[in-house]
Tab-separated table of C-alpha atoms in Angstrom:
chain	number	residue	atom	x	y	z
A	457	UNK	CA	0.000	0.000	0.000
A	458	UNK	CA	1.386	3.513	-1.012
A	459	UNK	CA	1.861	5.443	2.222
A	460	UNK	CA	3.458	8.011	4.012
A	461	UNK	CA	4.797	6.915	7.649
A	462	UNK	CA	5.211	9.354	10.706
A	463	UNK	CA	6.661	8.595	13.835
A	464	UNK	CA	5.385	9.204	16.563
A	465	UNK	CA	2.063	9.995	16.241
A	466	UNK	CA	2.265	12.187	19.632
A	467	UNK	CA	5.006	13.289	21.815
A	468	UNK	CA	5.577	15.541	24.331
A	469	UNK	CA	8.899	17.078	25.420
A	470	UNK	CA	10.757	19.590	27.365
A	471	UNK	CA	12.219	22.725	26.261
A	472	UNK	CA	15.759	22.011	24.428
A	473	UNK	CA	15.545	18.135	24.445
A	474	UNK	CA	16.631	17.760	21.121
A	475	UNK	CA	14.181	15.379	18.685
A	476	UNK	CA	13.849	13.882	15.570
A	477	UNK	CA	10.522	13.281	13.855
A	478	UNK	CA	10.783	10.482	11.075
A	479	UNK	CA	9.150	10.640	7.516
A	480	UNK	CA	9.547	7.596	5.083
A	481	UNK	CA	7.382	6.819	1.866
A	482	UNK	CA	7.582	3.887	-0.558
A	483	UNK	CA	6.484	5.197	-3.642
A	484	UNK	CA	9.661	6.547	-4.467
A	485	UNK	CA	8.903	10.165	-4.685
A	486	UNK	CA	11.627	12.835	-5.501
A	487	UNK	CA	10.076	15.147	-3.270
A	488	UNK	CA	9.177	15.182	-0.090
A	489	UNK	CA	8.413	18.350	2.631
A	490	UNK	CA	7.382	19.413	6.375
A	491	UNK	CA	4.358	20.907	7.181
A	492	UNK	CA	3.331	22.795	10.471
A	493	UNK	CA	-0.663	23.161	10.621
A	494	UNK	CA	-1.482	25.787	13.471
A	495	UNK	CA	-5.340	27.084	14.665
A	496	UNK	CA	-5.782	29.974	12.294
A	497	UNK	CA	-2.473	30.002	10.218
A	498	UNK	CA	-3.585	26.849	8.155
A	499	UNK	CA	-0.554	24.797	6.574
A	500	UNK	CA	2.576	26.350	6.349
A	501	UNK	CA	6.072	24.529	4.470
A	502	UNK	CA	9.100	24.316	7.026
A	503	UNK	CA	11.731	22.694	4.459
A	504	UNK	CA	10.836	20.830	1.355
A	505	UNK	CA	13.308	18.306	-0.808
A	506	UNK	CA	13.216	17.776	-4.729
A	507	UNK	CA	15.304	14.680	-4.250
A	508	UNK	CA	17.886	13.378	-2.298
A	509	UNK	CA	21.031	15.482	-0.567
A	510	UNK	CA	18.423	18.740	-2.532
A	511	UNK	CA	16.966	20.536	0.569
A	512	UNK	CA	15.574	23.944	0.864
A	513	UNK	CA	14.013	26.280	3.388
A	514	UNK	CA	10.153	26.414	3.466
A	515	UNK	CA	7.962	29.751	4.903
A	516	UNK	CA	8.969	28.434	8.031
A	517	UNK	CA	12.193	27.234	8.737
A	518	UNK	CA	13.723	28.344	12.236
A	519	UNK	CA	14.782	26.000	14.593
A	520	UNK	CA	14.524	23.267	12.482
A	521	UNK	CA	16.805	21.223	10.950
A	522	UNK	CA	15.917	18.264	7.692
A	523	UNK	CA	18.394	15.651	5.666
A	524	UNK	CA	17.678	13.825	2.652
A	525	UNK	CA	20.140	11.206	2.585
A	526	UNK	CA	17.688	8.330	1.514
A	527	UNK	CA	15.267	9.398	-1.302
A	528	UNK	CA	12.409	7.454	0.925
A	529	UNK	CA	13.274	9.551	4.548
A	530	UNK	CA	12.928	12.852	5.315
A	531	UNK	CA	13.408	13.152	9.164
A	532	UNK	CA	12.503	16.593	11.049
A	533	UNK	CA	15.075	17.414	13.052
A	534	UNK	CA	14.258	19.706	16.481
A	535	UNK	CA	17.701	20.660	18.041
A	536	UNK	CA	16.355	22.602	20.787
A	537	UNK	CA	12.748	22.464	20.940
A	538	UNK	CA	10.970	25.460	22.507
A	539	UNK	CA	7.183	26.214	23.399
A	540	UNK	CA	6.447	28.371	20.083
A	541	UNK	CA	7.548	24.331	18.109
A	542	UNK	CA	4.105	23.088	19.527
A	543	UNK	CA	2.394	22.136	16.674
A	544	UNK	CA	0.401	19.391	14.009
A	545	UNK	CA	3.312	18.273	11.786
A	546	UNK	CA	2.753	16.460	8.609
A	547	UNK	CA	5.134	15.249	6.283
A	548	UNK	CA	4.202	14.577	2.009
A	549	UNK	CA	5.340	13.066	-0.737
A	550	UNK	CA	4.893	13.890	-4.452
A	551	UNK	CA	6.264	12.755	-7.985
A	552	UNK	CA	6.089	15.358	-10.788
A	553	UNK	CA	5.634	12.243	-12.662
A	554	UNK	CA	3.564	10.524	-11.643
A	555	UNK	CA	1.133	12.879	-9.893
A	556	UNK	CA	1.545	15.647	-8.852
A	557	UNK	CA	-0.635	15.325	-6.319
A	558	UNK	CA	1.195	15.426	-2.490
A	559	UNK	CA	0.572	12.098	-0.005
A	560	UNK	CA	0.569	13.018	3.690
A	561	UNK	CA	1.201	11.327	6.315
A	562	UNK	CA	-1.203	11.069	9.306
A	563	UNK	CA	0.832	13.884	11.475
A	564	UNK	CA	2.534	14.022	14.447
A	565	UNK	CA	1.449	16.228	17.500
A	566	UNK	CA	4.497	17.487	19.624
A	567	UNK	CA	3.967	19.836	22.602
A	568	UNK	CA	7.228	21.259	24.110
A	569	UNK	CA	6.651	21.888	27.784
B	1420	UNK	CA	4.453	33.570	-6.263
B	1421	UNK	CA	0.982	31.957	-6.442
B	1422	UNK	CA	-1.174	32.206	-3.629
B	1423	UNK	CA	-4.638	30.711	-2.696
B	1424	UNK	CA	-7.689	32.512	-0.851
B	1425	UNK	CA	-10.793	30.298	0.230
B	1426	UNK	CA	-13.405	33.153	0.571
B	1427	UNK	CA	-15.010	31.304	3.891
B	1428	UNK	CA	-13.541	30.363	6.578
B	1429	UNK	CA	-16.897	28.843	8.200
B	1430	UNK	CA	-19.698	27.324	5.754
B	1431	UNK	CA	-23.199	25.520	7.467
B	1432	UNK	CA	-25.272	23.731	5.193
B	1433	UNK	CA	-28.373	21.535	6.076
B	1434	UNK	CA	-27.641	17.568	5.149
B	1435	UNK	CA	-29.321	17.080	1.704
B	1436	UNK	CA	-28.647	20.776	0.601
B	1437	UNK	CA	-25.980	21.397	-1.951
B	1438	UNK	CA	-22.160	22.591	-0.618
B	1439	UNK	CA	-20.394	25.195	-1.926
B	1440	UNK	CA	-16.692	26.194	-0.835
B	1441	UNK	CA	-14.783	28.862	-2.434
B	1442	UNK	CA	-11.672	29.091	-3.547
B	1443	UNK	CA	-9.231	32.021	-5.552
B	1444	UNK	CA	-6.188	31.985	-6.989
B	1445	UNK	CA	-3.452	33.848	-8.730
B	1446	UNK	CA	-0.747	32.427	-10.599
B	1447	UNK	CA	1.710	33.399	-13.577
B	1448	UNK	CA	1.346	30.221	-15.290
B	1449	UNK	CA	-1.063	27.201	-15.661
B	1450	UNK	CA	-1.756	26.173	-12.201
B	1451	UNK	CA	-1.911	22.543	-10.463
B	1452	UNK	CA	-4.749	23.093	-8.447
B	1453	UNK	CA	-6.217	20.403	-5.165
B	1454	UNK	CA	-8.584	20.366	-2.991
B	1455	UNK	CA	-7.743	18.067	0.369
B	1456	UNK	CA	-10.367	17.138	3.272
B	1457	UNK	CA	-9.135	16.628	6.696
B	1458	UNK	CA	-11.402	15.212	9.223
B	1459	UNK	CA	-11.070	15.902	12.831
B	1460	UNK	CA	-7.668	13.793	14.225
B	1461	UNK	CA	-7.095	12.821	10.718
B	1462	UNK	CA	-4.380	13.186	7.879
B	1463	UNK	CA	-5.199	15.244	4.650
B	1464	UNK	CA	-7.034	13.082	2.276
B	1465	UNK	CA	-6.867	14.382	-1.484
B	1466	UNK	CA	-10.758	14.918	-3.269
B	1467	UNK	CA	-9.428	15.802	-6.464
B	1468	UNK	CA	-7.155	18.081	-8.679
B	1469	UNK	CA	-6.974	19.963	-11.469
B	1470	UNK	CA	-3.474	19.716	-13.913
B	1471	UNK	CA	-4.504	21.833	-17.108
B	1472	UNK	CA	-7.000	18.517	-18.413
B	1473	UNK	CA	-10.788	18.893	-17.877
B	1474	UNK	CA	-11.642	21.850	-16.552
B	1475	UNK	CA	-14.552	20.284	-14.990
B	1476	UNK	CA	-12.890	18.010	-12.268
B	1477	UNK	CA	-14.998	14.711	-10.559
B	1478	UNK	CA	-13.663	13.880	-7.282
B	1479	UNK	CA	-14.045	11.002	-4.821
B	1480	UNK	CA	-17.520	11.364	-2.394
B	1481	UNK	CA	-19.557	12.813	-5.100
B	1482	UNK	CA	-17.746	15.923	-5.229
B	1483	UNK	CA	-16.890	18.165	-8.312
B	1484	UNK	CA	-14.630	21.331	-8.886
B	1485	UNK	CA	-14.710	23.595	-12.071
B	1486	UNK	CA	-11.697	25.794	-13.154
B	1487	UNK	CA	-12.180	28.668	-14.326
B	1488	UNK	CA	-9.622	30.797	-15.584
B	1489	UNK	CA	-11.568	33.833	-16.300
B	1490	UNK	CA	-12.951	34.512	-12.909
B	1491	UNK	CA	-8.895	32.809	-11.438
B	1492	UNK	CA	-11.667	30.318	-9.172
B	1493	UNK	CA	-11.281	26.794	-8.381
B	1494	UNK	CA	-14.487	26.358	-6.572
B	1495	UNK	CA	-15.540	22.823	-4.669
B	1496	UNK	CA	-19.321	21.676	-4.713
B	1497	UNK	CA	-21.183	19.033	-4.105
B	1498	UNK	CA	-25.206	18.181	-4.513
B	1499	UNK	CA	-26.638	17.012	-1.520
B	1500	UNK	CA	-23.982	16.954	1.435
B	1501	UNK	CA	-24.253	14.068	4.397
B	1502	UNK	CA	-22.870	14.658	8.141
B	1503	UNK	CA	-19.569	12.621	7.142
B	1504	UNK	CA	-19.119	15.612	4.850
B	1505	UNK	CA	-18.354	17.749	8.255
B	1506	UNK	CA	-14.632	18.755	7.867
B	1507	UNK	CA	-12.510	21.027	7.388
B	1508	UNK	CA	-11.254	21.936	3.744
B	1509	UNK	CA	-7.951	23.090	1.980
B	1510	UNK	CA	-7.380	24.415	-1.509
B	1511	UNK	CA	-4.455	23.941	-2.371
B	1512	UNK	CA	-1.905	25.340	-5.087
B	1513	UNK	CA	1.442	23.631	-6.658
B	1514	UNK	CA	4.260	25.706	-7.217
B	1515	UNK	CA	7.821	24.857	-9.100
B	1516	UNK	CA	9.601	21.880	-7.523
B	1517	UNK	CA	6.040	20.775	-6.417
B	1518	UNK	CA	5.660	23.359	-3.617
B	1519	UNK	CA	2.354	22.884	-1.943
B	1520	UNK	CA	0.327	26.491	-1.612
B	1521	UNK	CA	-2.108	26.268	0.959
B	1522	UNK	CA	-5.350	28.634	1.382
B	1523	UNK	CA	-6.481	29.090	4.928
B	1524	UNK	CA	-8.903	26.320	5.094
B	1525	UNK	CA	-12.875	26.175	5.251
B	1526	UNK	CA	-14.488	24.053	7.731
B	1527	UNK	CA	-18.090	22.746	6.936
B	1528	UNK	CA	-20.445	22.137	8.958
B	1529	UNK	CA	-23.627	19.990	8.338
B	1530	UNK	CA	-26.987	20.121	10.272
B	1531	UNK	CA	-29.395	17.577	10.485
């Protein structure tokens, strides 16, 4: 089945506990991107990928980190989480070939206490 | 850069009355144009999309969009809507190197 896998789901962490949210798809997509979805700001891009070692800054990049070392994994990369990082984050997938439409995955919901 | 702008942020229809959501764009080229449901808790699901084909676009749950270039809209309808239909709703814009444009969202809500 073609999918787009988060992990975790949920998480909560302290303030500068450094995390990593994984993204991995099997339909091997070029690109791939982060999403933060906040109440009344909608979906905004935090880095986006158009294939692997390619990465670029998004609307919202600061104080997060990507790599694209696989073509399937995109991890999100928090090096010192603070309160402002609490957030939906979804990861996608897309093929200009095959598309273009984006696959998300089901999100991840990290509060930084 | 293209941008997106769904006209209503909240839209109430009665179940069995038709749904309407609105949705503008501007773009410098031939837009990729989407519209994506997400249910409460849920992931985005894609309804359907517009890539310079048909401009009259069939989606998945009985709902249609129609581009139209003249008036830049890409609006989302649907004839008779059921409670599942209650959601909330993105139009959604592709950019070079398949950058996702988001508009604000609409969430619907349906009566019984």
């Amino acid at each position: 089945e073609a999918q787009v896998t988060q992990n975790p789901r949920y998480l909560i962490t302290v303030t500068g506990k450094k995390l990593t949210v994984t993204c991995s798809q099997n339909m091997n997509h070029e690109y791939m991107s982060w999403y933060r979805q906040d109440p009344g700001l909608g979906l905004r891009q935090i880095y986006y990928s158009m294939n692997v070692e390619v990465t670029d800054k998004g609307d919202v990049p600061e104080g997060y980190k990507v790599s694209r070392k696989e073509k399937r994994n995109f991890p999100l990369i928090l090096e010192s989480p603070s309160p402002n990082q609490t957030s939906l984050y979804f990861c996608a997938s897309s093929s200009r070939m095959e598309g273009p439409e984006a696959f998300f995955g089901q999100g991840t919901r990290l509060t930084v206490v | 850069a293209q941008s997106v702008t769904q006209l209503d942020s909240h839209v109430s229809v009665s179940e069995g009355t038709p749904v309407l959501l609105r949705c503008n764009y501007s773009s410098s080229y031939s837009p990729s144009l989407f519209w994506y449901v997400q249910h409460p808790n849920k992931g985005l699901q894609l309804l359907l999309k517009y890539t310079s084909a048909a401009t009259l676009v069939k989606g998945i749950n009985g709902f249609e969009a129609e581009f139209k270039k003249s008036e830049t809209s890409f609006h989302l309808t649907k004839p008779s809507a059921h409670m599942s239909d209650a959601a909330e709703y993105f139009c959604v814009g592709m950019e070079y190197g398949n950058k996702l444009v988001f508009g604000a969202g609409t969430i619907l809500r349906v009566k019984s």
